[in-house]
Short mmCIF file of C-alpha atoms and ligand atoms in Angstrom, two decimals:
data_model
loop_
_atom_site.label_atom_id
_atom_site.label_comp_id
_atom_site.label_asym_id
_atom_site.label_seq_id
_atom_site.Cartn_x
_atom_site.Cartn_y
_atom_site.Cartn_z
CA MET A 15 -25.28 4.92 -81.77
CA SER A 16 -25.14 1.19 -82.19
CA MET A 17 -26.37 -1.06 -79.41
CA GLN A 18 -22.97 -1.80 -78.47
CA GLU A 19 -21.95 1.82 -78.23
CA ASN A 20 -24.89 2.43 -76.01
CA LEU A 21 -24.07 -0.29 -73.73
CA GLU A 22 -20.63 0.72 -73.45
CA LYS A 23 -21.73 3.93 -72.62
CA ILE A 24 -24.43 2.78 -69.99
CA GLN A 25 -21.59 0.72 -68.23
CA ARG A 26 -19.31 3.55 -68.07
CA GLU A 27 -21.77 6.06 -66.59
CA ALA A 28 -22.61 3.27 -64.36
CA LEU A 29 -19.13 2.80 -63.08
CA GLU A 30 -18.31 6.18 -62.80
CA GLN A 31 -21.33 6.99 -60.63
CA ILE A 32 -20.36 4.22 -58.54
CA ARG A 33 -16.87 5.62 -58.21
CA ALA A 34 -18.44 8.72 -57.26
CA SER A 35 -20.99 7.57 -54.69
CA GLU A 36 -20.11 8.40 -50.97
CA HIS A 37 -22.19 5.91 -49.01
CA VAL A 38 -24.04 2.93 -49.38
CA GLU A 39 -27.39 4.60 -49.75
CA GLY A 40 -26.04 6.32 -52.75
CA LEU A 41 -25.01 2.90 -54.35
CA ASN A 42 -28.77 1.72 -54.06
CA ASP A 43 -29.63 4.82 -55.94
CA VAL A 44 -27.35 3.70 -58.63
CA ARG A 45 -28.73 0.28 -58.89
CA VAL A 46 -32.19 1.73 -59.20
CA ALA A 47 -31.11 4.14 -62.11
CA PHE A 48 -29.22 1.28 -64.08
CA LEU A 49 -30.66 -2.09 -63.02
CA GLY A 50 -34.10 -1.34 -61.56
CA LYS A 51 -37.33 -1.87 -63.39
CA LYS A 52 -37.05 1.47 -65.40
CA GLY A 53 -33.34 1.13 -65.27
CA ALA A 54 -31.22 2.11 -68.05
CA LEU A 55 -29.89 -1.57 -68.82
CA THR A 56 -33.51 -2.97 -68.33
CA GLN A 57 -34.58 -0.53 -71.15
CA VAL A 58 -31.85 -1.93 -73.26
CA LEU A 59 -33.30 -5.66 -72.58
CA LYS A 60 -36.87 -4.29 -73.68
CA GLY A 61 -35.15 -3.25 -77.10
CA MET A 62 -34.24 -6.51 -77.63
CA LYS A 63 -37.41 -7.11 -79.74
CA ASP A 64 -35.80 -4.93 -82.39
CA VAL A 65 -32.67 -6.59 -82.70
CA ALA A 66 -32.38 -9.09 -85.43
CA PRO A 67 -32.57 -12.47 -84.33
CA GLU A 68 -29.18 -13.48 -85.50
CA ASP A 69 -27.82 -10.68 -83.39
CA ARG A 70 -29.78 -11.45 -80.24
CA PRO A 71 -27.25 -13.86 -78.77
CA LYS A 72 -24.37 -11.62 -79.32
CA VAL A 73 -26.19 -8.61 -77.87
CA GLY A 74 -27.90 -10.52 -74.76
CA GLN A 75 -24.24 -11.64 -73.88
CA LEU A 76 -23.14 -8.17 -74.22
CA VAL A 77 -26.06 -6.68 -71.81
CA ASN A 78 -25.06 -9.69 -69.36
CA ASP A 79 -21.33 -8.82 -69.44
CA ALA A 80 -22.55 -5.14 -68.68
CA ARG A 81 -24.89 -5.92 -65.88
CA ALA A 82 -22.10 -8.22 -64.29
CA ALA A 83 -19.62 -5.38 -64.35
CA ILE A 84 -21.76 -2.91 -62.72
CA GLU A 85 -22.85 -5.32 -60.23
CA GLN A 86 -19.07 -6.31 -59.40
CA ALA A 87 -18.28 -2.77 -59.20
CA MET A 88 -21.31 -1.97 -56.85
CA GLU A 89 -20.06 -5.07 -54.96
CA GLU A 90 -16.47 -3.97 -54.42
CA ARG A 91 -17.56 -0.38 -53.71
CA ARG A 92 -20.06 -1.75 -51.00
CA ASN A 93 -17.36 -3.82 -49.39
CA ALA A 94 -15.11 -0.81 -49.48
CA PHE A 95 -17.66 1.41 -47.52
CA LEU A 96 -18.57 -1.49 -44.97
CA SER A 97 -14.76 -1.98 -43.86
CA ALA A 98 -14.24 1.84 -43.74
CA MET A 99 -17.24 2.13 -41.48
CA LYS A 100 -15.89 -0.73 -39.47
CA GLU A 101 -12.57 0.68 -39.07
CA GLU A 102 -14.31 4.00 -38.11
CA LYS A 103 -16.43 2.21 -35.49
CA MET A 104 -13.31 0.21 -33.96
CA LYS A 105 -11.31 3.21 -33.80
CA SER A 106 -14.06 5.52 -31.91
CA GLU A 107 -14.29 2.40 -29.52
CA THR A 108 -10.79 1.84 -29.01
CA ILE A 109 -10.12 1.57 -25.16
CA ASP A 110 -6.72 2.95 -24.16
CA VAL A 111 -5.28 0.49 -21.60
CA THR A 112 -2.60 2.41 -20.51
CA LEU A 113 -4.79 5.32 -19.14
CA PRO A 114 -5.21 5.28 -15.34
CA ALA A 115 -8.15 3.74 -14.00
CA LYS A 116 -11.06 5.46 -12.19
CA LYS A 117 -10.58 4.68 -8.60
CA PRO A 118 -14.04 3.18 -7.23
CA ALA A 119 -15.39 5.14 -4.43
CA GLN A 120 -14.28 3.23 -1.22
CA GLY A 121 -15.56 3.44 2.47
CA HIS A 122 -13.26 4.45 5.09
CA ARG A 123 -12.70 2.98 8.58
CA HIS A 124 -13.51 5.10 11.70
CA PRO A 125 -10.82 6.64 13.54
CA ASN A 126 -12.08 4.63 16.60
CA THR A 127 -11.77 1.52 14.70
CA ILE A 128 -8.65 2.33 13.44
CA ALA A 129 -7.18 2.93 17.02
CA LEU A 130 -9.06 -0.16 18.37
CA GLU A 131 -7.21 -2.23 15.98
CA GLU A 132 -3.94 -0.81 16.96
CA VAL A 133 -4.52 -1.53 20.44
CA GLU A 134 -5.60 -5.08 20.08
CA ARG A 135 -2.77 -5.58 17.75
CA ILE A 136 -0.11 -4.60 20.36
CA PHE A 137 -1.72 -6.89 23.13
CA VAL A 138 -2.51 -9.77 21.15
CA GLY A 139 1.01 -9.57 19.87
CA MET A 140 1.94 -10.01 23.78
CA GLY A 141 -0.51 -12.99 24.09
CA TYR A 142 -3.39 -11.19 25.33
CA GLU A 143 -7.13 -12.48 24.11
CA VAL A 144 -9.82 -10.05 23.17
CA VAL A 145 -13.10 -10.53 25.11
CA GLU A 146 -16.20 -8.75 25.27
CA GLY A 147 -18.86 -8.29 27.91
CA PRO A 148 -22.34 -7.05 28.05
CA GLU A 149 -23.28 -3.23 27.96
CA VAL A 150 -26.37 -3.63 29.80
CA GLU A 151 -24.66 -4.99 33.22
CA TYR A 152 -25.61 -5.79 36.92
CA ASP A 153 -24.55 -3.32 39.44
CA LEU A 154 -22.59 -6.28 40.89
CA TYR A 155 -19.87 -6.39 38.14
CA ASN A 156 -19.78 -2.59 37.29
CA PHE A 157 -19.41 -1.63 41.03
CA GLU A 158 -19.80 -4.10 43.85
CA LYS A 159 -17.25 -6.86 42.72
CA LEU A 160 -14.88 -3.84 41.58
CA ASN A 161 -14.76 -2.79 45.45
CA ILE A 162 -17.41 -0.24 44.78
CA PRO A 163 -20.05 -0.87 47.31
CA GLU A 164 -23.41 1.04 48.14
CA GLY A 165 -22.64 4.58 49.16
CA HIS A 166 -19.31 4.73 47.61
CA PRO A 167 -18.26 8.01 46.31
CA ALA A 168 -17.02 6.71 43.00
CA LYS A 169 -20.47 5.40 42.23
CA ASP A 170 -21.45 9.10 42.13
CA GLU A 171 -18.45 10.17 40.15
CA GLN A 172 -19.38 8.01 37.29
CA ASP A 173 -22.90 9.56 36.67
CA THR A 174 -24.56 6.13 36.06
CA PHE A 175 -27.48 5.56 33.98
CA TYR A 176 -29.80 3.22 35.74
CA ILE A 177 -32.15 0.57 34.11
CA ASN A 178 -33.20 -0.35 37.53
CA LYS A 179 -31.76 -0.64 41.17
CA ASN A 180 -29.83 -3.49 40.15
CA ILE A 181 -28.97 -3.20 36.42
CA VAL A 182 -27.16 -0.14 34.85
CA LEU A 183 -25.59 0.99 31.64
CA ARG A 184 -21.79 0.11 32.21
CA THR A 185 -19.84 2.92 33.50
CA GLN A 186 -16.55 1.11 32.82
CA THR A 187 -15.48 -1.80 30.91
CA SER A 188 -13.78 -2.77 34.38
CA SER A 189 -17.03 -4.77 34.66
CA VAL A 190 -15.64 -7.41 32.24
CA GLN A 191 -12.67 -8.14 34.87
CA ALA A 192 -15.03 -9.20 37.35
CA ARG A 193 -16.92 -11.47 34.75
CA VAL A 194 -13.54 -13.03 33.73
CA MET A 195 -12.16 -13.51 37.09
CA GLU A 196 -15.41 -15.32 38.33
CA GLN A 197 -15.00 -18.11 35.64
CA GLY A 198 -11.94 -18.97 37.15
CA LYS A 199 -9.57 -20.12 34.48
CA LEU A 200 -6.41 -18.82 35.27
CA PRO A 201 -3.76 -17.57 34.35
CA ILE A 202 -5.80 -14.51 32.66
CA ARG A 203 -4.27 -12.23 29.99
CA ILE A 204 -7.22 -10.32 28.23
CA ILE A 205 -7.94 -6.88 26.88
CA SER A 206 -11.80 -5.73 26.43
CA PRO A 207 -12.68 -3.16 24.42
CA GLY A 208 -16.21 -1.74 24.37
CA ARG A 209 -19.02 1.10 24.78
CA VAL A 210 -19.48 2.52 28.37
CA PHE A 211 -21.97 5.20 29.31
CA ARG A 212 -22.25 8.04 31.97
CA SER A 213 -24.80 10.72 31.88
CA ASP A 214 -22.62 13.49 30.99
CA GLU A 215 -23.39 16.65 28.68
CA VAL A 216 -21.99 16.89 25.27
CA ASP A 217 -19.00 18.90 24.72
CA ALA A 218 -15.42 18.75 22.95
CA THR A 219 -14.17 15.90 25.54
CA HIS A 220 -17.20 14.48 27.07
CA SER A 221 -19.92 12.27 25.75
CA PRO A 222 -22.75 9.83 27.18
CA SER A 223 -21.36 7.14 25.14
CA PHE A 224 -17.79 6.69 24.81
CA HIS A 225 -15.44 3.58 24.77
CA GLN A 226 -12.91 2.10 26.75
CA ILE A 227 -10.28 -0.72 26.73
CA GLU A 228 -9.91 -2.61 29.75
CA GLY A 229 -6.85 -5.14 30.32
CA LEU A 230 -6.39 -7.43 32.85
CA LEU A 231 -3.50 -9.86 33.81
CA ILE A 232 -3.72 -12.49 36.86
CA ASP A 233 -0.73 -14.89 37.28
CA LYS A 234 1.37 -16.04 40.18
CA ASN A 235 4.26 -13.72 41.16
CA ILE A 236 3.12 -10.52 39.29
CA THR A 237 4.79 -7.46 40.35
CA PHE A 238 4.26 -3.56 39.63
CA ALA A 239 7.37 -3.84 36.97
CA ASP A 240 5.62 -6.14 35.05
CA LEU A 241 2.62 -3.53 34.78
CA LYS A 242 5.43 -0.76 34.19
CA GLY A 243 7.29 -2.94 31.33
CA THR A 244 3.90 -4.23 29.57
CA LEU A 245 2.52 -0.70 29.44
CA ALA A 246 5.76 1.20 28.76
CA GLU A 247 6.03 -1.27 25.37
CA PHE A 248 2.57 -0.71 24.86
CA ALA A 249 3.06 3.12 24.45
CA LYS A 250 6.20 2.59 22.35
CA GLN A 251 4.44 0.57 20.05
CA LEU A 252 1.50 3.00 19.97
CA PHE A 253 3.01 6.39 19.74
CA GLY A 254 6.89 5.25 18.58
CA GLU A 255 9.95 4.06 19.69
CA GLU A 256 11.14 7.04 21.61
CA THR A 257 8.19 7.48 23.84
CA LYS A 258 8.57 7.39 27.44
CA VAL A 259 6.47 6.63 30.23
CA LYS A 260 5.58 8.01 33.83
CA PHE A 261 3.46 6.62 36.40
CA ARG A 262 2.13 9.11 38.85
CA PRO A 263 0.25 7.74 41.98
CA HIS A 264 -3.65 7.69 41.86
CA HIS A 265 -6.52 6.01 43.57
CA PHE A 266 -9.13 3.53 41.89
CA PRO A 267 -11.12 1.10 44.12
CA PHE A 268 -10.14 -1.96 42.41
CA THR A 269 -6.52 -1.50 42.47
CA GLU A 270 -4.07 -1.36 45.03
CA PRO A 271 -1.75 0.79 44.49
CA SER A 272 -3.05 2.46 41.63
CA ALA A 273 -1.52 4.93 39.18
CA GLU A 274 -1.98 7.19 35.99
CA MET A 275 0.28 6.70 33.29
CA ASP A 276 1.42 9.47 31.37
CA VAL A 277 3.41 9.28 27.80
CA SER A 278 6.06 11.92 26.83
CA CYS A 279 4.55 14.12 24.13
CA PHE A 280 5.03 12.71 20.69
CA LYS A 281 4.23 16.22 19.18
CA CYS A 282 7.23 17.77 20.95
CA GLY A 283 9.10 15.13 22.31
CA GLY A 284 9.01 16.24 25.78
CA LYS A 285 9.87 19.93 25.61
CA GLY A 286 6.45 21.34 25.89
CA CYS A 287 4.02 22.46 23.35
CA ARG A 288 0.21 23.50 22.58
CA PHE A 289 -0.38 19.86 22.48
CA CYS A 290 0.85 18.75 25.77
CA LYS A 291 -0.55 21.86 27.22
CA GLY A 292 3.21 22.85 27.77
CA SER A 293 4.16 20.24 30.43
CA GLY A 294 5.78 17.61 27.85
CA TRP A 295 3.47 14.79 29.27
CA ILE A 296 0.10 13.29 28.06
CA GLU A 297 -1.97 11.35 30.41
CA ILE A 298 -3.22 8.46 28.72
CA LEU A 299 -4.58 5.48 30.94
CA GLY A 300 -5.49 4.39 34.52
CA CYS A 301 -3.62 1.27 35.96
CA GLY A 302 -2.82 -0.76 39.01
CA MET A 303 -2.14 -4.06 40.79
CA VAL A 304 -5.50 -5.70 41.41
CA HIS A 305 -6.93 -5.34 44.61
CA PRO A 306 -6.88 -8.39 46.70
CA HIS A 307 -10.28 -7.64 48.04
CA VAL A 308 -11.44 -7.73 44.22
CA LEU A 309 -9.58 -11.05 43.82
CA GLU A 310 -11.38 -12.46 46.68
CA MET A 311 -14.61 -11.25 45.81
CA CYS A 312 -14.31 -12.93 42.18
CA GLY A 313 -13.17 -16.42 43.76
CA ILE A 314 -9.28 -16.11 43.26
CA ASP A 315 -6.93 -16.60 46.34
CA PRO A 316 -4.88 -13.48 46.68
CA GLU A 317 -2.31 -15.43 48.31
CA GLU A 318 -1.59 -17.58 45.56
CA TYR A 319 -2.52 -15.15 42.45
CA ASN A 320 -2.15 -11.37 41.76
CA GLY A 321 -2.02 -9.22 38.70
CA PHE A 322 -2.58 -5.94 37.38
CA ALA A 323 -5.10 -4.14 35.44
CA PHE A 324 -5.49 -1.07 33.28
CA GLY A 325 -8.06 1.21 31.58
CA VAL A 326 -7.56 3.30 28.30
CA GLY A 327 -10.14 5.56 26.53
CA LEU A 328 -10.43 4.50 23.04
CA GLU A 329 -11.51 8.23 21.69
CA ARG A 330 -8.55 9.85 23.66
CA ILE A 331 -6.32 7.58 21.79
CA ALA A 332 -7.92 8.33 18.43
CA LEU A 333 -8.07 12.18 19.18
CA LEU A 334 -4.30 12.06 20.23
CA LYS A 335 -3.02 9.82 17.28
CA TYR A 336 -5.13 12.02 14.78
CA GLU A 337 -4.42 15.06 16.31
CA ILE A 338 -8.52 15.68 16.46
CA ASP A 339 -9.40 18.51 18.89
CA ASP A 340 -13.04 17.72 19.14
CA MET A 341 -14.70 14.71 20.46
CA ARG A 342 -17.98 15.44 18.70
CA LEU A 343 -16.24 14.87 15.20
CA LEU A 344 -16.09 11.11 16.13
CA TYR A 345 -19.93 10.87 16.55
CA GLU A 346 -21.31 13.26 13.98
CA ASN A 347 -20.23 10.75 11.10
CA ASP A 348 -19.65 13.77 8.70
CA ILE A 349 -18.31 12.16 5.64
CA ARG A 350 -16.16 15.08 4.85
CA PHE A 351 -14.41 14.24 8.25
CA LEU A 352 -14.34 10.49 7.81
CA LYS A 353 -13.05 10.65 4.26
CA GLN A 354 -9.79 11.67 5.92
CA PHE A 355 -8.74 8.10 7.41
N1 DAH B 11 -12.32 2.03 34.96
C1 DAH B 11 -11.53 3.26 35.26
C2 DAH B 11 -12.55 4.24 34.70
O1 DAH B 11 -13.53 4.12 33.85
C3 DAH B 11 -10.33 3.00 34.35
C4 DAH B 11 -9.17 2.04 34.81
C5 DAH B 11 -8.21 2.60 35.85
C6 DAH B 11 -9.38 1.01 34.67
C7 DAH B 11 -7.50 1.80 36.61
C8 DAH B 11 -8.53 0.02 35.11
C9 DAH B 11 -7.81 0.39 36.11
O2 DAH B 11 -8.50 -1.35 35.04
O3 DAH B 11 -6.68 -0.53 36.81
O4 DAH B 11 -11.96 5.62 34.95
#
């Protein structure tokens, strides 16, 4: 076999193996086999000493051509491998932007908070301001100035936690009434939400700590009709436009006259159901015209000013609105319960 034939054979074999190789490493083996120190082409170069001197340039040229052809084929094959790998990688990393996104876990507002925000929204919409008062309170504001003097039975009714003889954990947000009136800025239009305390045993409807929202309006020439109109509007916004209200005479020491307000059952519309215990009505709050003696004790002239007050249990609203039948659920912070709101 002539040198030329031999070179052609080597080149053909090399190209064939390049074509047959299946990955970049395979190409490396081909390089070693043909172009490496002991490779086929290198062997040919070593045999140059046996070639007649006048033929050497020509043969040398042939060797170089073969080498270039093999290198070029390897380079092309290599590039083909690399771009195939890249394409593969891109394909596996493709993000389908049309897939629905994963929903991030989010906290939920407590039913008490939702109910409070709702009540605040309604009264702020009617021009009321939201104010807060201390939970640790003087007997003076919690009882005395609200017409509940020493020895008054109402003091025993609200099982009070005493810090000392003069300081209590407030049993009602009505304490804020006395504080706001005492400041003397008139007229007054406030609601005051907050925590109250009574030494009650825990059950489905009682807790030693719960929340109330107090309301107070003081101005000139306020009548019971203003109270009724305001609270009827409140009930409609809270429980729905068809809600009717009913006022039953009641007694609170700090209001005269006093009443309790019922709303028509929003479950059965007043026909009577399990929810309203068959009566068609649900008791919702206490209210009344601020007692002149209370105005006086808080530095307001009852001849010039008068007004109305009301107190709502926040938990009661939350339980009713969300049809929860056990108050304890509101305090246990069971995630499975809280997640539903
Ligand atoms: N403080 C009363 C209670 O805890 C609720 C209440 C009733 C508040 C009548 C008022 C009111 O402002 O006028 O039972």
